[in-house]
Amino acid sequence: MSRHLEVGARIVGTEALHGGITAETRRLTIGTRDGGTRDLVLRTFVGPFYVKHAEDWLNREAGALTLLAGTDVPAPGLVAVDPTAAHCEYPSLLMTHLTGRTVLDDEGLETRVPLLARQLVAIHALRPAERPREYVAWTTADTVVVPKGADAAAWAAAIDVIRKPAPPYEGRFLHRDFQPGNVLFDVLPSRSAGARITGVVDWAATSWGPADLDVAHCSTNLALLHGPAWGQRFAEAYEEAGGVPAAAASERLYWRVRDGLACSEEVQLVAQAWREAGRAELTTRAVEERLGAYVTALMDTLG
């Protein structure tokens, strides 16, 4: 890290940041030669599976941060990247620190959902000169894990939905993991009415694909954090903010079903990350129950 600091600057403190799944994240306090301090953030991919994919993920994130530096989307600035662990113990990315924090509480959700929707519309409006890679589906009909106690018939019907070819779509610039855990707010719980977004982080999965896929992913996460009804509310808020989803309701629901089923394979990891971020009541079982109810609600909508 020292090679990328100004002359006379040094790392004087570190703090682990919790709530992520794929990477270990640390805030580094940098002492400057004039006696002041500033913060940077280091993302490090550890563990065999994550190290295996780290070069691709970190190169995509570095490219995304470079692109976003010239836009109105609030994202960290790229400082340095070591995608193959040539200089670090593990593949890592160093970036600027953004103010604000993730907010996963139920309180103030009515205010935050429209803000999330407007931010996603702004991301989808980007038209980069060089497109990121095409999106990759995160699940198949054969890898879905049906939660204990879920409506077996509804889930079987949902699995049949994603056996079908994906609907045609107009491509958009996707964050691909846009959800409350990757958005920073400057709000205190007691002042939710004055909330504003200060940053969007974790651009390692940046892709090109249907806007509905990002909408679906945020909808799933809101449903698991706050209850199934909030998944539908976010989809509505996205349209209210000027977002343009697929024209046919069946096509919009295809992407929402696909994302909900994809979450079934990592419920334990999601629940663990949210507990570390302060939602102690979100046990693996509690998240499983909400996922089961959410997918069943989607299938009820499909009729």
mmCIF file of C-alpha atoms in Angstrom, residues 38-43 61-70 73-81 93-98 198-201 203:
data_model
loop_
_atom_site.group_PDB
_atom_site.id
_atom_site.type_symbol
_atom_site.label_atom_id
_atom_site.label_comp_id
_atom_site.label_asym_id
_atom_site.label_seq_id
_atom_site.Cartn_x
_atom_site.Cartn_y
_atom_site.Cartn_z
ATOM 1 C CA ARG A 38 -7.553 10.542 5.542
ATOM 2 C CA ASP A 39 -9.175 7.172 4.932
ATOM 3 C CA LEU A 40 -8.836 4.598 2.188
ATOM 4 C CA VAL A 41 -10.590 1.243 1.799
ATOM 5 C CA LEU A 42 -8.905 -2.065 0.957
ATOM 6 C CA ARG A 43 -10.947 -4.954 -0.473
ATOM 7 C CA GLU A 61 -14.368 -3.382 -10.560
ATOM 8 C CA ALA A 62 -11.301 -1.319 -11.447
ATOM 9 C CA GLY A 63 -12.751 -0.689 -14.903
ATOM 10 C CA ALA A 64 -16.116 0.292 -13.453
ATOM 11 C CA LEU A 65 -14.597 2.709 -10.938
ATOM 12 C CA THR A 66 -12.552 4.317 -13.703
ATOM 13 C CA LEU A 67 -15.690 4.760 -15.800
ATOM 14 C CA LEU A 68 -17.785 6.064 -12.913
ATOM 15 C CA ALA A 69 -15.218 8.737 -12.023
ATOM 16 C CA GLY A 70 -16.635 10.891 -14.815
ATOM 17 C CA VAL A 73 -23.029 8.116 -9.765
ATOM 18 C CA PRO A 74 -21.362 8.321 -6.328
ATOM 19 C CA ALA A 75 -18.743 5.591 -6.336
ATOM 20 C CA PRO A 76 -15.282 5.212 -4.766
ATOM 21 C CA GLY A 77 -12.258 6.413 -6.675
ATOM 22 C CA LEU A 78 -9.729 3.802 -7.779
ATOM 23 C CA VAL A 79 -6.313 4.126 -6.130
ATOM 24 C CA ALA A 80 -4.659 0.826 -7.080
ATOM 25 C CA VAL A 81 -5.502 -2.759 -7.932
ATOM 26 C CA LEU A 93 -8.194 -3.334 -4.574
ATOM 27 C CA LEU A 94 -7.458 -0.001 -2.906
ATOM 28 C CA MET A 95 -9.978 2.830 -3.255
ATOM 29 C CA THR A 96 -11.055 6.081 -1.711
ATOM 30 C CA HIS A 97 -13.328 6.057 1.326
ATOM 31 C CA LEU A 98 -16.883 7.393 1.022
ATOM 32 C CA THR A 198 -23.550 9.103 -0.463
ATOM 33 C CA GLY A 199 -22.156 6.136 -2.337
ATOM 34 C CA VAL A 200 -22.666 2.861 -4.168
ATOM 35 C CA VAL A 201 -19.957 0.252 -3.602
ATOM 36 C CA TRP A 203 -18.797 -3.002 -8.519
#
